[in-house]
Amino acid sequence: MRYALVHGRRSGRGGAAAVGEAATGALRAAGHDVVQVTAGTLEQARAASAALVADGVDVLVVAGGDGLVSLGADVCSGTGTALGILPAGTGNDNARSLGLPPDGAGCVQVLLAGRTRTVDTLLLPELDRRVLGSVCGALEARINARANRMPRRLGATSYTLSALVEIALLRRQPPLHYRLTVDGRPRELDALVVVAASMPFFGGGLPIAPAADPADGALDLVLVRPVSPAQALGVLRALRAGRHTGHPAVEVHRAREVRVEGPDDVVAHGDGEPLGPLPLTVRVDAASLRVVVPG
């Protein structure tokens, strides 16, 4: 088989390069043809990945964090190239959601002996791109942005620390007001959290949508209505345990499409990376991607 392996220099505190080298050696030792690409930026990774997929590689393997995994999903969607994942970032939520091993060696074995599974992606028509796991557009987007500015050595802890800071700031901020159009039905509300998820996990292992199925042709829209800072801490604790869906301030809706209109100063994030300001539409692109998972 023809593999292309793309990794960055920085993901996972530099670990992506080592994971990529080890995987390349193992795949070549098994008799596969492997092209390895080291990208300094996501833009370079996108250009290289698109060229390799256009060339018809069987599997595009990305070694890095959720941003690079989502980029790979965007490039591979709707093509004959499957996506392979070597988690080497801080959160690795998409790999966790797909049941991949947490270590690079285990994921190399998945590449060698796993199977392909067809899953959905989340299409953002305004941006002409897809996201694999989740799109967030409220307080959790601000938390993501703050976490991205924290030192990489903090790992997944950066999301929790950022959440505590943003929750503490709630007292000084007006409620976030939204107009949502869910499968054509409009609704206005104040909300702390607005997440459209195809995968269960985000934020470094938080099960934001514990019942989400990446292959059911629907997204889980998770909403948290405004609560006090003390109550927000309670929701965060419940979220860490996957029990937040029973909280009275939490709603979960199944949908195929949601348009999110909200505050101008909120930058929506997809799989941990900034997407752009609202409004944005998130639409399920059903069965659009093949991904290598454990057999």
Short mmCIF file of C-alpha atoms in Angstrom, two decimals, residues 37-282:
data_model
loop_
_atom_site.label_atom_id
_atom_site.label_comp_id
_atom_site.label_asym_id
_atom_site.label_seq_id
_atom_site.Cartn_x
_atom_site.Cartn_y
_atom_site.Cartn_z
CA VAL A 37 6.50 15.07 4.99
CA THR A 38 7.48 17.43 7.82
CA ALA A 39 5.39 20.61 7.85
CA GLY A 40 6.23 23.73 9.83
CA THR A 41 2.71 25.15 9.74
CA LEU A 42 -0.85 23.92 9.25
CA GLU A 43 -0.91 25.72 5.90
CA GLN A 44 2.14 23.78 4.75
CA ALA A 45 0.60 20.55 6.04
CA ARG A 46 -2.62 21.25 4.13
CA ALA A 47 -0.84 21.94 0.85
CA ALA A 48 1.33 18.83 1.16
CA SER A 49 -1.58 16.62 2.21
CA ALA A 50 -3.82 17.83 -0.62
CA ALA A 51 -1.10 17.10 -3.17
CA LEU A 52 -0.53 13.59 -1.79
CA VAL A 53 -4.26 12.78 -1.77
CA ALA A 54 -4.58 14.10 -5.32
CA ASP A 55 -1.73 11.75 -6.24
CA GLY A 56 -3.85 8.84 -5.01
CA VAL A 57 -2.14 7.58 -1.85
CA ASP A 58 -4.10 4.83 -0.13
CA VAL A 59 -3.74 6.22 3.40
CA LEU A 60 -2.84 9.71 4.59
CA VAL A 61 -1.39 9.36 8.09
CA VAL A 62 -1.22 12.46 10.28
CA ALA A 63 0.95 12.56 13.40
CA GLY A 64 -0.05 15.46 15.60
CA GLY A 65 -2.87 17.03 17.54
CA ASP A 66 -6.57 17.41 16.81
CA GLY A 67 -5.99 20.37 14.51
CA LEU A 68 -3.81 18.32 12.18
CA VAL A 69 -6.19 15.36 12.41
CA SER A 70 -9.09 17.61 11.43
CA LEU A 71 -7.04 18.99 8.54
CA GLY A 72 -6.40 15.45 7.35
CA ALA A 73 -10.11 14.66 7.57
CA ASP A 74 -10.93 17.75 5.52
CA VAL A 75 -8.45 16.78 2.80
CA CYS A 76 -9.46 13.09 2.67
CA SER A 77 -13.25 13.57 2.82
CA GLY A 78 -14.98 12.49 -0.35
CA THR A 79 -11.84 10.87 -1.81
CA GLY A 80 -10.53 7.33 -2.08
CA THR A 81 -7.82 8.04 0.51
CA ALA A 82 -8.36 6.83 4.08
CA LEU A 83 -7.15 8.79 7.10
CA GLY A 84 -4.73 7.27 9.60
CA ILE A 85 -4.14 8.93 12.97
CA LEU A 86 -1.04 8.97 15.18
CA PRO A 87 -2.07 11.06 18.21
CA ALA A 88 0.82 13.32 19.22
CA GLY A 89 -0.89 16.46 20.48
CA THR A 90 -2.10 17.75 23.83
CA GLY A 91 -5.76 16.75 23.65
CA ASN A 92 -5.99 13.91 21.09
CA ASP A 93 -9.79 13.97 21.40
CA ASN A 94 -10.58 12.60 17.95
CA ALA A 95 -8.27 9.63 18.46
CA ARG A 96 -9.87 9.00 21.86
CA SER A 97 -13.37 9.20 20.36
CA LEU A 98 -12.46 6.65 17.70
CA GLY A 99 -11.06 4.19 20.23
CA LEU A 100 -7.43 4.47 19.14
CA PRO A 101 -4.64 3.57 21.56
CA PRO A 102 -3.12 6.54 23.44
CA ASP A 103 0.45 5.69 22.41
CA GLY A 104 2.18 5.99 19.06
CA ALA A 105 3.35 2.36 19.02
CA GLY A 106 -0.18 1.10 19.52
CA CYS A 107 -1.48 3.31 16.72
CA VAL A 108 1.24 2.06 14.37
CA GLN A 109 -0.11 -1.44 14.97
CA VAL A 110 -3.57 -0.14 14.08
CA LEU A 111 -2.18 1.14 10.78
CA LEU A 112 -0.67 -2.27 10.10
CA ALA A 113 -3.54 -4.49 11.23
CA GLY A 114 -6.63 -2.32 11.63
CA ARG A 115 -9.68 -1.78 9.46
CA THR A 116 -11.29 1.22 7.83
CA ARG A 117 -14.47 2.69 9.24
CA THR A 118 -16.70 5.18 7.44
CA VAL A 119 -17.64 8.21 9.56
CA ASP A 120 -19.33 11.57 9.19
CA THR A 121 -17.61 14.94 9.07
CA LEU A 122 -18.94 18.40 9.94
CA LEU A 123 -19.14 20.67 6.90
CA LEU A 124 -18.80 24.44 7.33
CA PRO A 125 -20.18 25.74 4.02
CA GLU A 126 -19.19 29.38 4.64
CA LEU A 127 -15.56 28.29 4.97
CA ASP A 128 -15.70 25.42 2.44
CA ARG A 129 -14.01 23.06 4.89
CA ARG A 130 -14.80 20.19 7.21
CA VAL A 131 -14.11 19.49 10.88
CA LEU A 132 -13.95 15.98 12.29
CA GLY A 133 -14.95 16.22 15.95
CA SER A 134 -16.70 19.40 17.13
CA VAL A 135 -17.34 23.08 16.54
CA CYS A 136 -17.76 25.41 19.52
CA GLY A 137 -19.00 28.97 19.50
CA ALA A 138 -19.55 30.35 23.01
CA LEU A 139 -17.70 30.40 26.32
CA GLU A 140 -16.00 27.13 25.39
CA ALA A 141 -14.57 28.86 22.30
CA ARG A 142 -13.07 31.55 24.53
CA ILE A 143 -11.68 28.78 26.74
CA ASN A 144 -10.14 27.12 23.69
CA ALA A 145 -8.56 30.36 22.56
CA ARG A 146 -7.05 30.98 26.01
CA ALA A 147 -5.81 27.38 26.24
CA ASN A 148 -4.05 27.74 22.88
CA ARG A 149 -2.05 30.67 24.31
CA MET A 150 -0.86 28.71 27.34
CA PRO A 151 2.53 26.92 27.50
CA ARG A 152 2.44 23.57 25.68
CA ARG A 153 4.05 21.85 28.64
CA LEU A 154 0.69 22.10 30.46
CA GLY A 155 -0.84 19.63 28.03
CA ALA A 156 -4.56 18.94 28.42
CA THR A 157 -4.50 20.73 31.80
CA SER A 158 -4.45 24.02 29.90
CA TYR A 159 -8.15 23.58 29.04
CA THR A 160 -9.15 23.17 32.69
CA LEU A 161 -7.07 26.16 33.77
CA SER A 162 -8.52 28.28 30.98
CA ALA A 163 -12.03 27.20 31.95
CA LEU A 164 -11.47 28.31 35.54
CA VAL A 165 -10.27 31.74 34.36
CA GLU A 166 -13.19 32.26 31.97
CA ILE A 167 -15.71 31.10 34.56
CA ALA A 168 -14.27 33.60 37.05
CA LEU A 169 -14.79 36.36 34.47
CA LEU A 170 -18.50 35.60 34.08
CA ARG A 171 -19.44 38.07 36.80
CA ARG A 172 -18.14 40.96 34.69
CA GLN A 173 -19.65 39.93 31.37
CA PRO A 174 -23.16 40.22 29.94
CA PRO A 175 -24.90 36.99 28.85
CA LEU A 176 -23.99 35.64 25.42
CA HIS A 177 -27.04 35.90 23.17
CA TYR A 178 -27.59 33.56 20.22
CA ARG A 179 -29.95 32.93 17.36
CA LEU A 180 -29.82 29.26 16.40
CA THR A 181 -31.48 27.73 13.38
CA VAL A 182 -31.66 23.98 14.00
CA ASP A 183 -32.82 21.97 10.98
CA GLY A 184 -34.67 25.06 9.76
CA ARG A 185 -36.27 25.94 13.12
CA PRO A 186 -35.12 29.30 14.56
CA ARG A 187 -34.62 29.89 18.26
CA GLU A 188 -33.16 32.75 20.32
CA LEU A 189 -31.53 32.17 23.69
CA ASP A 190 -28.73 33.16 26.04
CA ALA A 191 -26.11 30.44 26.38
CA LEU A 192 -22.76 29.74 27.98
CA VAL A 193 -21.93 26.75 25.80
CA VAL A 194 -22.85 26.04 22.18
CA VAL A 195 -21.15 22.93 20.76
CA ALA A 196 -22.02 20.98 17.62
CA ALA A 197 -20.32 17.60 18.02
CA SER A 198 -19.96 14.50 15.89
CA MET A 199 -17.52 12.89 18.34
CA PRO A 200 -17.96 12.40 22.11
CA PHE A 201 -14.80 14.15 23.38
CA PHE A 202 -13.32 17.63 23.25
CA GLY A 203 -11.16 19.88 25.43
CA GLY A 204 -8.55 17.26 26.29
CA GLY A 205 -10.78 14.34 27.22
CA LEU A 206 -14.04 16.00 28.29
CA PRO A 207 -17.05 13.93 27.15
CA ILE A 208 -19.09 16.90 25.96
CA ALA A 209 -21.44 14.70 23.89
CA PRO A 210 -21.17 11.26 25.51
CA ALA A 211 -23.84 9.69 23.27
CA ALA A 212 -22.48 11.09 20.00
CA ASP A 213 -21.97 8.51 17.24
CA PRO A 214 -19.62 9.64 14.44
CA ALA A 215 -21.40 7.41 11.92
CA ASP A 216 -25.10 8.10 12.53
CA GLY A 217 -25.59 11.00 10.10
CA ALA A 218 -26.44 13.46 12.89
CA LEU A 219 -24.66 15.90 15.18
CA ASP A 220 -25.25 16.41 18.88
CA LEU A 221 -25.95 20.07 19.69
CA VAL A 222 -24.98 20.69 23.32
CA LEU A 223 -26.25 23.88 24.97
CA VAL A 224 -25.63 25.19 28.47
CA ARG A 225 -27.86 28.06 29.51
CA PRO A 226 -26.47 30.86 31.72
CA VAL A 227 -25.68 29.93 35.32
CA SER A 228 -23.74 31.59 38.11
CA PRO A 229 -19.96 31.07 38.32
CA ALA A 230 -20.45 28.66 41.22
CA GLN A 231 -23.00 26.68 39.23
CA ALA A 232 -20.71 26.75 36.18
CA LEU A 233 -18.01 25.06 38.26
CA GLY A 234 -20.55 22.38 39.13
CA VAL A 235 -21.37 21.88 35.45
CA LEU A 236 -17.65 21.61 34.70
CA ARG A 237 -17.21 18.95 37.37
CA ALA A 238 -20.21 17.06 36.00
CA LEU A 239 -18.82 17.40 32.48
CA ARG A 240 -15.52 15.82 33.49
CA ALA A 241 -17.47 12.80 34.74
CA GLY A 242 -19.84 12.71 31.75
CA ARG A 243 -22.86 13.46 33.96
CA HIS A 244 -23.62 17.00 32.76
CA THR A 245 -26.44 15.99 30.39
CA GLY A 246 -28.72 15.53 33.40
CA HIS A 247 -28.11 19.07 34.69
CA PRO A 248 -31.17 21.36 34.40
CA ALA A 249 -29.15 24.01 32.53
CA VAL A 250 -27.95 21.55 29.87
CA GLU A 251 -29.76 20.64 26.65
CA VAL A 252 -28.71 18.11 24.01
CA HIS A 253 -30.44 18.02 20.62
CA ARG A 254 -29.87 15.77 17.61
CA ALA A 255 -29.76 17.58 14.29
CA ARG A 256 -28.37 17.49 10.78
CA GLU A 257 -27.63 21.21 10.52
CA VAL A 258 -27.34 24.18 12.85
CA ARG A 259 -26.63 27.81 12.00
CA VAL A 260 -25.10 29.74 14.88
CA GLU A 261 -25.45 33.53 15.04
CA GLY A 262 -24.00 35.19 18.13
CA PRO A 263 -21.59 37.75 19.59
CA ASP A 264 -19.15 39.35 17.15
CA ASP A 265 -16.23 38.90 19.54
CA VAL A 266 -16.54 35.12 19.75
CA VAL A 267 -14.21 33.25 17.39
CA ALA A 268 -15.60 29.81 16.68
CA HIS A 269 -13.18 26.91 17.08
CA GLY A 270 -13.15 23.53 15.38
CA ASP A 271 -11.18 20.67 16.90
CA GLY A 272 -9.22 23.16 18.98
CA GLU A 273 -8.26 25.48 16.11
CA PRO A 274 -9.75 28.93 15.36
CA LEU A 275 -12.23 28.95 12.48
CA GLY A 276 -13.53 32.49 12.33
CA PRO A 277 -16.25 34.79 13.68
CA LEU A 278 -19.92 33.94 13.79
CA PRO A 279 -22.28 33.35 12.06
CA LEU A 280 -21.36 29.86 10.91
CA THR A 281 -23.34 26.89 9.67
CA VAL A 282 -22.44 23.37 10.77
#
